């Protein structure tokens, strides 16, 4: 019978070899990248059947349950729900059993060159927990339940039917300048009046809302939680609030509404689409009720090795302005799907080969080219929404994470779109004008140096001559608590640092106070930042005057708990960034 124990001498020798390799290459993976990938999955609470492997070390049911919980809290974001590999390496028994428990314990304890955290030496796990996880990953991975139409219909609620909703705006709010701010850990969004800086309502949503999206008409706000719950908020109500909801999966990130109005028809506000991490699928819904109408799986072959992947997650989704199409980006396979929604019962999907690990992105200034980050491939895919083709694949810095990116007119190179990076301090500027600036089109025309790695969002505005970049995942508090701002007309001068967390004036023990996601108001003369602390600590929103770069206002309220993303209604509705 094959043993899974090594002699003490062999284990010590193996440990030395492994640690040498890690020491030589660990510097290639930044703490910002590790922090980003290691987030907890909502699947941690889903029941699953214990799967055993007779060749693996034994585990009791109690041990299995603890290890499964730990895996979905700390590991699934990198290694995948089924451990087939995502941005991290596969951890399936055909690979792990042969390595043995002692070998696996070393890697879990000390981390790996590929970016796995040093769970034991960092104090995140005990030696006993490391042993448990080393045994767990030698067993067959348990599979969460699927989530089909019957499951969705069971969660679908219309609290205010379309016929009972207002026929005109019933409040005095400047809806176009309302901000939807994610209150991550409370499962809520705060609707804030951008004019008065007062909270309009705290709306119950799914857990850890990832994004807010505005309907084409500007009336409805849609949010999606990490737990797959989509909420529809009517901004015309006396106090804007939920009118419908549905759960489209067990873990999700993206939602969008149909925006096309042209010769092929008027589809504004007609449909809603949401994409799931688990099960790997997207769902098309009725635009005024969220009734689920069509489910499409994204399981399939990868664009590089043409290998089958069982859980390619749906990342960003945008609505084309040129055609009645949704642009659906599939993370693990590297495919961009052009989904023609004219007739969802005869759905037409054009499959484009972009690059693996597609994540987030945004439109260029003409809203023809969608610039999508393939983050672990260090590339930006340029998707031509008019011609339904990949216009270019652009090499950029390490692990790009642009959010929606930032468009502005470069003094020398004309229209550009910018992205920051999780893995290094650079900001890549890509030319986006193939007509008047053909030589620079879809090429990196300039690389700026920002504060450091761990950047999540970069932002500008058509009425601004500033470019803002956050670094909330950088391990240095001086960087994570501030932002870099560039003068677009004098990029050669470098950046100015704005001490956003300091301006918030929170208590000294206010936790991490990470500054995240610059967002402009409708007029383009204010920039809002979230100062994100722990659930039991005070957080705030800080508003900066874009012209003077001086503090304009601070919003503090005990209801503002773990604020992360925030979205201006007008800018989101019109894809202004």
Coordinates of C-alpha atoms in Angstrom, one line a residue:
X1 CA 0.0 0.0 0.0
X2 CA 1.3 3.4 -0.9
X3 CA 2.4 5.5 2.1
X4 CA 1.7 9.2 2.4
X5 CA 4.3 9.8 5.1
X6 CA 7.9 10.8 4.4
X7 CA 10.9 10.0 6.6
X8 CA 11.9 13.0 8.8
X9 CA 15.2 13.4 6.9
X10 CA 13.4 13.3 3.5
X11 CA 10.8 15.8 4.7
X12 CA 13.5 18.2 6.0
X13 CA 15.3 17.9 2.7
X14 CA 12.1 18.5 0.7
X15 CA 11.3 21.5 2.9
X16 CA 14.7 23.1 2.2
X17 CA 14.3 22.6 -1.5
X18 CA 10.7 24.0 -1.5
X19 CA 11.6 27.0 0.7
X20 CA 14.6 27.8 -1.5
X21 CA 12.4 27.9 -4.6
X22 CA 9.8 30.0 -2.9
X23 CA 12.4 32.5 -1.6
X24 CA 13.8 32.9 -5.1
X25 CA 10.5 33.6 -6.8
X26 CA 8.0 34.7 -4.2
X27 CA 8.8 38.3 -4.9
X28 CA 7.0 37.9 -8.3
X29 CA 3.6 37.9 -6.6
X30 CA 2.6 41.0 -4.8
X31 CA 0.6 41.1 -1.5
X32 CA -2.1 43.1 -3.4
X33 CA -2.6 40.2 -5.9
X34 CA -2.8 37.7 -3.0
X35 CA -5.3 39.8 -1.1
X36 CA -7.5 40.3 -4.2
X37 CA -7.7 36.6 -5.1
X38 CA -8.2 35.2 -1.6
X39 CA -11.7 36.4 -0.9
X40 CA -14.4 34.3 0.7
X41 CA -16.9 32.6 -1.5
X42 CA -20.7 32.6 -0.7
X43 CA -20.6 28.9 -1.4
X44 CA -19.1 28.4 2.0
X45 CA -22.7 28.1 3.4
X46 CA -24.0 25.7 0.8
X47 CA -24.5 22.0 1.8
X48 CA -22.3 19.5 -0.1
X49 CA -21.8 15.8 0.1
X50 CA -18.5 14.5 1.4
X51 CA -16.5 13.0 -1.5
X52 CA -13.7 10.5 -0.6
X53 CA -10.7 9.1 -2.3
X54 CA -9.6 5.6 -1.0
X55 CA -6.0 6.5 -1.9
X56 CA -6.0 9.7 0.2
X57 CA -5.4 10.0 4.0
X58 CA -8.7 9.4 5.9
X59 CA -10.9 12.2 7.1
X60 CA -13.9 12.2 9.4
X61 CA -17.1 13.9 8.3
X62 CA -16.5 16.6 10.9
X63 CA -13.0 17.2 9.5
X64 CA -14.3 17.3 6.0
X65 CA -16.9 19.9 7.0
X66 CA -14.3 22.2 8.6
X67 CA -11.9 21.8 5.7
X68 CA -14.6 22.5 3.1
X69 CA -15.6 25.6 4.9
X70 CA -12.0 26.8 5.0
X71 CA -11.5 26.0 1.4
X72 CA -14.4 28.1 0.2
X73 CA -13.5 30.9 2.6
X74 CA -9.9 31.2 1.5
X75 CA -9.0 29.1 -1.5
X76 CA -11.9 28.8 -4.0
X77 CA -11.3 32.3 -5.4
X78 CA -7.9 31.1 -6.8
X79 CA -8.3 27.4 -7.3
X80 CA -11.9 27.2 -8.4
X81 CA -15.0 25.6 -7.0
X82 CA -14.1 22.2 -8.3
X83 CA -10.4 22.7 -7.7
X84 CA -9.8 22.4 -11.5
X85 CA -7.7 25.6 -11.3
X86 CA -8.7 29.2 -12.1
X87 CA -6.1 31.9 -11.5
X88 CA -4.4 29.4 -9.2
X89 CA -3.2 25.9 -10.0
X90 CA -5.4 22.8 -10.1
X91 CA -5.7 20.9 -6.8
X92 CA -7.4 17.7 -7.9
X93 CA -6.5 14.3 -6.5
X94 CA -4.8 13.1 -9.6
X95 CA -2.2 15.8 -8.9
X96 CA -2.2 16.0 -5.1
X97 CA -2.2 12.4 -4.0
X98 CA 1.1 11.7 -5.7
X99 CA 2.7 14.6 -3.9
X100 CA 1.7 13.4 -0.4
X101 CA 0.6 15.1 2.7
X102 CA 4.0 16.3 3.9
X103 CA 4.9 17.9 0.6
X104 CA 1.5 19.7 0.5
X105 CA 1.8 20.8 4.1
X106 CA 5.0 22.6 3.2
X107 CA 3.4 24.5 0.4
X108 CA 0.4 25.5 2.4
X109 CA 2.4 26.6 5.4
X110 CA 5.0 28.6 3.5
X111 CA 3.1 29.6 0.3
X112 CA 4.2 29.1 -3.3
X113 CA 5.9 31.1 -6.1
X114 CA 2.5 31.1 -8.0
X115 CA 1.0 33.3 -5.3
X116 CA -0.5 31.1 -2.7
X117 CA -0.3 32.8 0.7
X118 CA 2.0 31.5 3.5
X119 CA -1.0 30.4 5.5
X120 CA 0.8 29.0 8.6
X121 CA 3.9 31.3 8.8
X122 CA 1.6 34.3 8.5
X123 CA -0.5 33.1 11.4
X124 CA -3.6 32.7 9.4
X125 CA -3.7 28.9 10.0
X126 CA -2.4 26.6 12.7
X127 CA -0.3 23.6 12.1
X128 CA -3.3 21.4 12.7
X129 CA -5.4 23.4 10.1
X130 CA -2.6 23.1 7.5
X131 CA -2.5 19.3 8.1
X132 CA -6.3 19.2 7.6
X133 CA -6.2 21.1 4.4
X134 CA -3.3 19.0 3.0
X135 CA -5.5 15.9 3.5
X136 CA -8.6 17.6 2.2
X137 CA -7.2 18.5 -1.2
X138 CA -6.3 14.8 -1.8
X139 CA -9.9 13.8 -1.7
X140 CA -12.4 14.4 -4.5
X141 CA -13.8 17.9 -4.5
X142 CA -17.4 18.2 -3.4
X143 CA -19.6 19.9 -6.0
X144 CA -22.1 22.6 -5.0
X145 CA -25.7 22.2 -6.3
X146 CA -26.6 23.5 -9.7
X147 CA -29.1 26.4 -9.9
X148 CA -31.7 26.1 -12.6
X149 CA -35.0 27.7 -13.6
X150 CA -37.0 26.1 -10.8
X151 CA -34.5 27.3 -8.3
X152 CA -34.6 30.8 -9.6
X153 CA -38.4 31.0 -9.8
X154 CA -38.5 29.9 -6.2
X155 CA -36.6 33.1 -5.2
X156 CA -38.3 35.5 -7.6
X157 CA -40.3 38.2 -5.9
X158 CA -42.1 41.2 -7.3
X159 CA -42.9 43.4 -4.3
X160 CA -44.4 46.2 -6.4
X161 CA -46.0 45.1 -9.7
X162 CA -45.3 47.4 -12.8
X163 CA -49.0 48.4 -12.8
X164 CA -48.7 49.6 -9.2
X165 CA -45.6 51.7 -9.7
X166 CA -45.5 55.5 -10.2
X167 CA -46.3 56.8 -13.7
X168 CA -44.0 59.7 -13.1
X169 CA -41.2 60.7 -10.7
X170 CA -42.8 61.1 -7.3
X171 CA -39.9 62.7 -5.4
X172 CA -37.8 65.8 -5.6
X173 CA -34.4 64.1 -5.9
X174 CA -32.0 64.9 -8.7
X175 CA -32.0 61.3 -9.7
X176 CA -29.2 61.7 -12.2
X177 CA -26.8 62.7 -9.3
X178 CA -27.8 59.9 -6.9
X179 CA -24.9 57.6 -5.8
X180 CA -25.4 53.9 -5.1
X181 CA -22.8 53.0 -2.4
X182 CA -22.2 49.3 -1.6
X183 CA -22.3 48.5 2.1
X184 CA -20.4 45.3 1.6
X185 CA -20.8 43.4 4.9
X186 CA -24.4 44.4 5.8
X187 CA -26.0 43.3 2.5
X188 CA -27.2 46.8 1.6
X189 CA -26.7 49.8 -0.6
X190 CA -26.9 53.4 0.5
X191 CA -28.7 55.7 -1.9
X192 CA -27.1 59.1 -1.4
X193 CA -28.2 62.5 -2.8
X194 CA -25.2 63.8 -4.6
X195 CA -26.5 67.4 -4.3
X196 CA -27.2 67.5 -0.5
X197 CA -24.9 64.6 0.5
X198 CA -27.7 63.1 2.6
X199 CA -28.7 59.4 2.7
X200 CA -32.0 58.9 0.9
X201 CA -32.5 55.3 1.8
X202 CA -30.6 52.1 3.0
X203 CA -31.9 49.4 0.7
X204 CA -31.6 45.7 1.6
X205 CA -29.8 43.7 -1.1
X206 CA -27.7 40.5 -1.5
X207 CA -24.4 40.1 0.4
X208 CA -21.4 42.1 -0.8
X209 CA -22.9 43.9 -3.7
X210 CA -20.3 43.9 -6.5
X211 CA -21.8 46.5 -8.9
X212 CA -24.7 48.8 -9.4
X213 CA -26.1 49.4 -12.9
X214 CA -28.7 51.9 -14.1
X215 CA -31.3 51.1 -16.7
X216 CA -31.1 52.8 -20.1
X217 CA -33.9 55.2 -19.1
X218 CA -32.3 56.1 -15.8
X219 CA -35.3 55.0 -13.8
X220 CA -34.2 51.7 -12.4
X221 CA -31.1 50.7 -10.5
X222 CA -30.0 47.1 -10.5
X223 CA -27.5 45.6 -8.0
X224 CA -26.1 42.2 -7.7
X225 CA -24.6 40.6 -4.6
X226 CA -21.8 38.0 -4.5
X227 CA -24.5 35.6 -3.4
X228 CA -26.2 35.9 -6.8
X229 CA -29.2 38.0 -5.6
X230 CA -30.3 40.7 -8.0
X231 CA -32.3 43.6 -6.7
X232 CA -34.3 46.1 -8.8
X233 CA -34.8 49.6 -7.3
X234 CA -37.3 52.1 -8.6
X235 CA -35.9 55.6 -8.4
X236 CA -39.2 57.2 -9.2
X237 CA -40.8 56.1 -5.9
X238 CA -41.3 58.7 -3.1
X239 CA -38.5 56.9 -1.3
X240 CA -36.6 54.8 -3.9
X241 CA -36.7 51.1 -2.8
X242 CA -36.8 47.5 -4.0
X243 CA -39.6 46.5 -6.4
X244 CA -38.3 43.1 -7.5
X245 CA -35.6 40.5 -6.8
X246 CA -34.3 37.1 -7.8
X247 CA -31.3 34.9 -7.1
X248 CA -29.7 33.8 -10.4
X249 CA -27.0 31.6 -8.9
X250 CA -25.1 30.8 -5.8
X251 CA -22.2 33.1 -6.5
X252 CA -22.2 36.0 -9.0
X253 CA -20.6 39.4 -9.9
X254 CA -22.2 41.0 -12.9
X255 CA -25.5 42.6 -14.0
X256 CA -26.5 44.8 -17.0
X257 CA -29.6 46.0 -18.9
X258 CA -30.4 46.3 -22.6
X259 CA -29.5 49.7 -24.0
X260 CA -29.9 49.5 -27.8
X261 CA -32.4 51.8 -29.5
X262 CA -32.1 51.9 -33.3
X263 CA -33.2 50.4 -36.6
X264 CA -33.5 46.9 -35.2
X265 CA -35.9 48.1 -32.4
X266 CA -36.2 49.8 -29.1
X267 CA -34.9 47.5 -26.4
X268 CA -34.2 50.1 -23.7
X269 CA -35.3 48.7 -20.3
X270 CA -36.7 45.6 -21.9
X271 CA -34.2 43.0 -20.6
X272 CA -31.7 42.4 -17.7
X273 CA -28.8 40.0 -17.8
X274 CA -26.8 38.7 -14.9
X275 CA -23.7 36.4 -14.9
X276 CA -22.8 33.8 -12.3
X277 CA -19.6 32.4 -10.9
X278 CA -21.5 29.3 -9.8
X279 CA -23.0 27.7 -11.7
X280 CA -21.1 29.0 -14.7
X281 CA -23.9 30.6 -16.6
X282 CA -25.7 33.8 -17.5
X283 CA -29.4 34.5 -17.2
X284 CA -31.6 36.9 -19.2
X285 CA -34.6 38.3 -17.3
X286 CA -37.6 40.5 -18.0
X287 CA -36.6 44.1 -17.7
X288 CA -39.5 45.3 -15.5
X289 CA -39.9 42.3 -13.2
X290 CA -36.7 40.3 -13.2
X291 CA -38.6 37.2 -14.2
X292 CA -35.9 34.7 -15.4
X293 CA -36.5 33.9 -19.1
X294 CA -33.3 32.2 -20.4
X295 CA -30.3 30.4 -18.9
X296 CA -27.2 29.8 -20.9
X297 CA -24.2 27.7 -19.6
X298 CA -20.7 28.9 -20.2
X299 CA -19.0 25.6 -19.7
X300 CA -16.6 24.8 -22.6
X301 CA -13.2 24.9 -24.1
X302 CA -10.4 27.3 -23.3
X303 CA -9.1 29.6 -26.1
X304 CA -5.4 28.6 -25.7
X305 CA -5.1 24.9 -25.1
X306 CA -8.6 24.0 -26.3
X307 CA -9.2 22.1 -23.1
X308 CA -12.6 21.6 -21.5
X309 CA -13.1 23.7 -18.4
X310 CA -16.0 22.8 -16.1
X311 CA -16.5 26.2 -14.3
X312 CA -15.7 29.2 -16.5
X313 CA -17.0 32.1 -14.5
X314 CA -18.9 35.0 -16.0
X315 CA -17.1 38.2 -15.3
X316 CA -18.0 41.6 -16.8
X317 CA -21.1 42.2 -18.9
X318 CA -21.9 45.3 -20.9
X319 CA -24.6 46.3 -23.3
X320 CA -23.7 47.3 -26.8
X321 CA -24.8 50.7 -28.2
X322 CA -24.4 49.5 -31.8
X323 CA -26.6 46.4 -31.8
X324 CA -29.1 44.6 -29.6
X325 CA -26.3 42.6 -28.0
X326 CA -24.9 41.9 -24.6
X327 CA -21.1 41.5 -24.4
X328 CA -20.4 38.6 -21.9
X329 CA -16.8 38.0 -20.8
X330 CA -16.0 34.5 -19.6
X331 CA -13.1 34.3 -17.2
X332 CA -11.4 30.9 -17.4
X333 CA -12.0 30.1 -21.1
X334 CA -11.0 33.6 -22.3
X335 CA -14.0 34.0 -24.5
X336 CA -16.0 37.1 -25.2
X337 CA -19.6 36.2 -26.1
X338 CA -21.6 38.6 -28.3
X339 CA -25.2 37.7 -27.3
X340 CA -27.8 38.9 -29.8
X341 CA -31.0 39.3 -27.7
X342 CA -33.5 40.3 -30.5
X343 CA -35.1 36.9 -30.0
X344 CA -34.1 35.1 -26.8
X345 CA -35.9 32.0 -27.9
X346 CA -33.6 31.8 -30.9
X347 CA -30.6 33.2 -29.2
X348 CA -27.5 33.9 -31.4
X349 CA -24.2 33.9 -29.7
X350 CA -21.0 35.0 -31.5
X351 CA -18.0 33.5 -29.8
X352 CA -14.8 35.6 -29.9
X353 CA -11.4 34.3 -28.8
X354 CA -9.8 37.0 -26.5
X355 CA -7.4 35.9 -23.7
X356 CA -7.8 33.8 -20.6
X357 CA -8.9 35.2 -17.2
X358 CA -11.1 37.9 -18.6
X359 CA -12.3 40.1 -15.7
X360 CA -13.4 43.7 -15.8
X361 CA -13.2 46.6 -18.3
X362 CA -15.0 49.5 -19.9
X363 CA -15.8 51.3 -23.1
X364 CA -13.4 53.6 -25.0
X365 CA -14.7 57.2 -25.4
X366 CA -16.7 56.3 -28.6
X367 CA -18.4 53.4 -26.9
X368 CA -17.5 51.2 -29.8
X369 CA -14.5 49.3 -28.3
X370 CA -14.8 47.4 -25.1
X371 CA -11.5 47.2 -23.3
X372 CA -11.5 44.1 -21.1
X373 CA -8.7 43.0 -18.8
X374 CA -7.5 39.4 -19.0
X375 CA -5.8 40.0 -15.6
X376 CA -3.7 36.9 -15.0
X377 CA -2.6 37.0 -18.7
X378 CA -1.4 40.6 -18.3
X379 CA -3.4 41.6 -21.4
X380 CA -6.2 43.9 -22.5
X381 CA -8.6 42.6 -25.1
X382 CA -10.1 45.2 -27.4
X383 CA -13.6 44.1 -28.5
X384 CA -15.1 45.9 -31.5
X385 CA -18.8 46.0 -30.7
X386 CA -19.7 47.3 -34.2
X387 CA -17.9 44.6 -36.2
X388 CA -18.2 41.8 -33.5
X389 CA -14.5 41.0 -33.6
X390 CA -11.4 41.2 -31.5
X391 CA -9.6 44.3 -32.7
X392 CA -6.5 43.7 -30.7
X393 CA -4.9 42.0 -27.8
X394 CA -2.6 44.5 -25.9
X395 CA 0.2 43.5 -23.5
X396 CA 0.2 45.6 -20.4
X397 CA 1.6 45.5 -16.8
X398 CA 1.2 42.8 -14.2
X399 CA -2.4 41.8 -13.4
X400 CA -4.4 44.7 -14.8
X401 CA -7.5 45.7 -12.9
X402 CA -9.1 48.8 -14.5
X403 CA -12.6 48.7 -13.0
X404 CA -14.2 50.5 -16.0
X405 CA -10.9 52.2 -16.8
X406 CA -10.4 55.9 -17.6
X407 CA -10.8 57.8 -20.9
X408 CA -9.1 61.1 -21.6
X409 CA -7.4 63.1 -24.4
X410 CA -3.6 62.7 -24.1
X411 CA -1.7 65.9 -25.0
X412 CA 0.4 63.9 -27.5
X413 CA -1.4 60.7 -28.4
X414 CA -5.0 61.8 -28.6
X415 CA -7.8 59.6 -27.1
X416 CA -6.5 57.0 -24.6
X417 CA -7.9 54.5 -22.1
X418 CA -6.0 53.7 -18.9
X419 CA -5.7 50.8 -16.6
X420 CA -3.9 50.3 -13.3
X421 CA -2.5 47.0 -12.0
X422 CA -2.7 44.8 -9.0
X423 CA 0.8 43.4 -9.5
X424 CA 2.9 46.5 -10.1
X425 CA 2.9 50.3 -9.8
X426 CA 2.4 51.0 -13.5
X427 CA -0.5 52.6 -15.2
X428 CA -0.8 51.7 -18.9
X429 CA -2.3 54.2 -21.4
X430 CA -3.6 52.6 -24.6
X431 CA -4.5 54.6 -27.7
X432 CA -8.1 54.2 -28.8
X433 CA -8.4 56.2 -32.0
X434 CA -7.8 54.1 -35.2
X435 CA -8.9 57.0 -37.4
X436 CA -6.9 60.1 -36.5
X437 CA -4.2 58.4 -34.5
X438 CA -3.8 55.2 -36.3
X439 CA -0.2 54.6 -35.4
X440 CA -1.0 54.6 -31.7
X441 CA -4.3 52.7 -32.0
X442 CA -4.6 49.8 -29.5
X443 CA -1.0 50.1 -28.4
X444 CA 0.5 51.1 -25.1
X445 CA 1.5 54.7 -25.8
X446 CA 2.8 55.6 -22.4
X447 CA 3.4 54.0 -19.0
X448 CA 3.0 56.1 -15.9
X449 CA 4.4 55.2 -12.5
X450 CA 1.8 55.2 -9.8
X451 CA 2.1 54.7 -6.0
X452 CA 2.4 51.0 -6.1
X453 CA 0.6 47.7 -6.7
X454 CA -2.7 46.7 -5.3
X455 CA -4.7 49.2 -7.5
X456 CA -8.3 48.4 -8.1
X457 CA -9.8 51.4 -9.9
X458 CA -8.7 54.3 -12.1
X459 CA -11.0 57.2 -13.1
X460 CA -11.3 60.4 -15.1
X461 CA -14.2 62.3 -16.6
X462 CA -14.7 64.2 -19.9
X463 CA -14.9 67.5 -18.0
X464 CA -11.9 66.8 -15.9
X465 CA -8.1 67.1 -16.6
X466 CA -7.2 64.8 -13.7
X467 CA -6.6 61.1 -13.5
X468 CA -7.1 59.3 -10.2
X469 CA -5.8 55.9 -9.1
X470 CA -6.4 54.1 -5.9
X471 CA -4.2 51.4 -4.2
X472 CA -6.5 49.9 -1.6
X473 CA -4.9 46.4 -1.6
X474 CA -1.3 47.7 -1.1
X475 CA 0.2 46.4 2.2
X476 CA 1.6 49.8 3.0
X477 CA -1.1 51.8 4.9
X478 CA 0.3 55.1 3.5
X479 CA -0.6 53.9 0.0
X480 CA -3.8 52.0 0.8
X481 CA -5.1 55.1 2.6
X482 CA -4.4 57.6 -0.1
X483 CA -4.8 58.1 -3.9
X484 CA -2.5 59.3 -6.6
X485 CA -3.8 62.1 -8.9
X486 CA -2.2 63.1 -12.2
X487 CA -2.5 66.3 -14.1
X488 CA -3.4 65.0 -17.6
X489 CA -1.8 68.1 -19.3
X490 CA 1.5 67.5 -17.4
X491 CA 1.8 63.8 -17.0
X492 CA 5.6 64.1 -17.0
X493 CA 5.4 65.8 -13.5
X494 CA 4.2 62.6 -11.9
X495 CA 1.4 62.3 -9.4
X496 CA 0.2 64.2 -6.3
X497 CA -0.9 62.3 -3.3
X498 CA -4.2 63.0 -1.6
X499 CA -4.5 61.8 2.0
X500 CA -8.1 60.7 1.7
X501 CA -8.2 58.6 4.9
X502 CA -6.6 61.4 6.9
X503 CA -9.2 63.8 5.5
X504 CA -12.0 61.5 6.7
X505 CA -11.0 62.2 10.3
X506 CA -11.9 58.8 11.6
X507 CA -10.9 57.6 15.0
X508 CA -7.3 56.4 15.5
X509 CA -8.3 52.8 15.8
X510 CA -10.5 53.0 12.8
X511 CA -9.1 49.8 11.2
X512 CA -7.6 49.5 7.7
X513 CA -9.3 52.7 6.3
X514 CA -8.6 51.6 2.7
X515 CA -9.5 54.2 0.1
X516 CA -11.3 52.7 -2.8
X517 CA -13.0 53.6 -6.1
X518 CA -12.9 57.2 -7.2
X519 CA -16.3 58.2 -8.7
X520 CA -17.3 61.5 -10.3
X521 CA -20.6 63.3 -9.7
X522 CA -22.8 64.1 -12.8
X523 CA -21.2 67.5 -13.3
X524 CA -17.7 66.1 -13.3
X525 CA -16.5 68.6 -10.7
X526 CA -16.5 66.3 -7.6
X527 CA -14.8 63.0 -7.0
X528 CA -16.1 60.6 -4.3
X529 CA -14.0 58.1 -2.4
X530 CA -15.0 55.3 0.0
X531 CA -12.9 55.0 3.1
X532 CA -13.4 51.3 3.8
X533 CA -12.8 49.9 7.3
X534 CA -13.9 46.8 9.1
X535 CA -17.5 46.0 9.9
X536 CA -17.0 47.0 13.6
X537 CA -15.1 50.2 12.7
X538 CA -16.2 53.6 11.5
X539 CA -16.1 54.2 7.7
X540 CA -16.8 57.3 5.6
X541 CA -17.1 58.8 2.2
X542 CA -14.8 61.6 1.2
X543 CA -15.6 64.1 -1.5
X544 CA -12.8 66.1 -3.3
X545 CA -13.2 69.2 -5.4
X546 CA -11.8 68.1 -8.8
X547 CA -10.5 71.6 -9.7
X548 CA -8.6 72.4 -6.5
X549 CA -7.9 68.9 -5.3
X550 CA -9.0 70.1 -1.9
X551 CA -11.4 68.4 0.6
X552 CA -15.0 69.4 -0.1
X553 CA -17.1 67.2 2.2
X554 CA -17.0 64.1 4.4
X555 CA -20.1 61.9 4.9
X556 CA -20.1 60.0 8.2
X557 CA -23.1 58.0 9.4
X558 CA -23.3 54.9 11.6
X559 CA -25.3 53.3 8.8
X560 CA -22.3 53.5 6.4
X561 CA -20.6 50.2 7.1
X562 CA -17.8 48.8 5.0
X563 CA -18.5 51.0 2.0
X564 CA -16.7 49.8 -1.1
X565 CA -18.0 50.5 -4.6
X566 CA -20.2 53.5 -5.4
X567 CA -21.8 54.4 -8.7
X568 CA -23.3 57.7 -9.9
X569 CA -26.6 57.1 -11.7
X570 CA -26.0 59.4 -14.7
X571 CA -22.4 58.2 -15.3
X572 CA -23.4 54.6 -15.0
X573 CA -26.5 55.0 -17.2
X574 CA -24.4 56.7 -19.9
X575 CA -21.1 54.7 -19.5
X576 CA -19.2 57.9 -18.7
X577 CA -15.7 57.3 -17.3

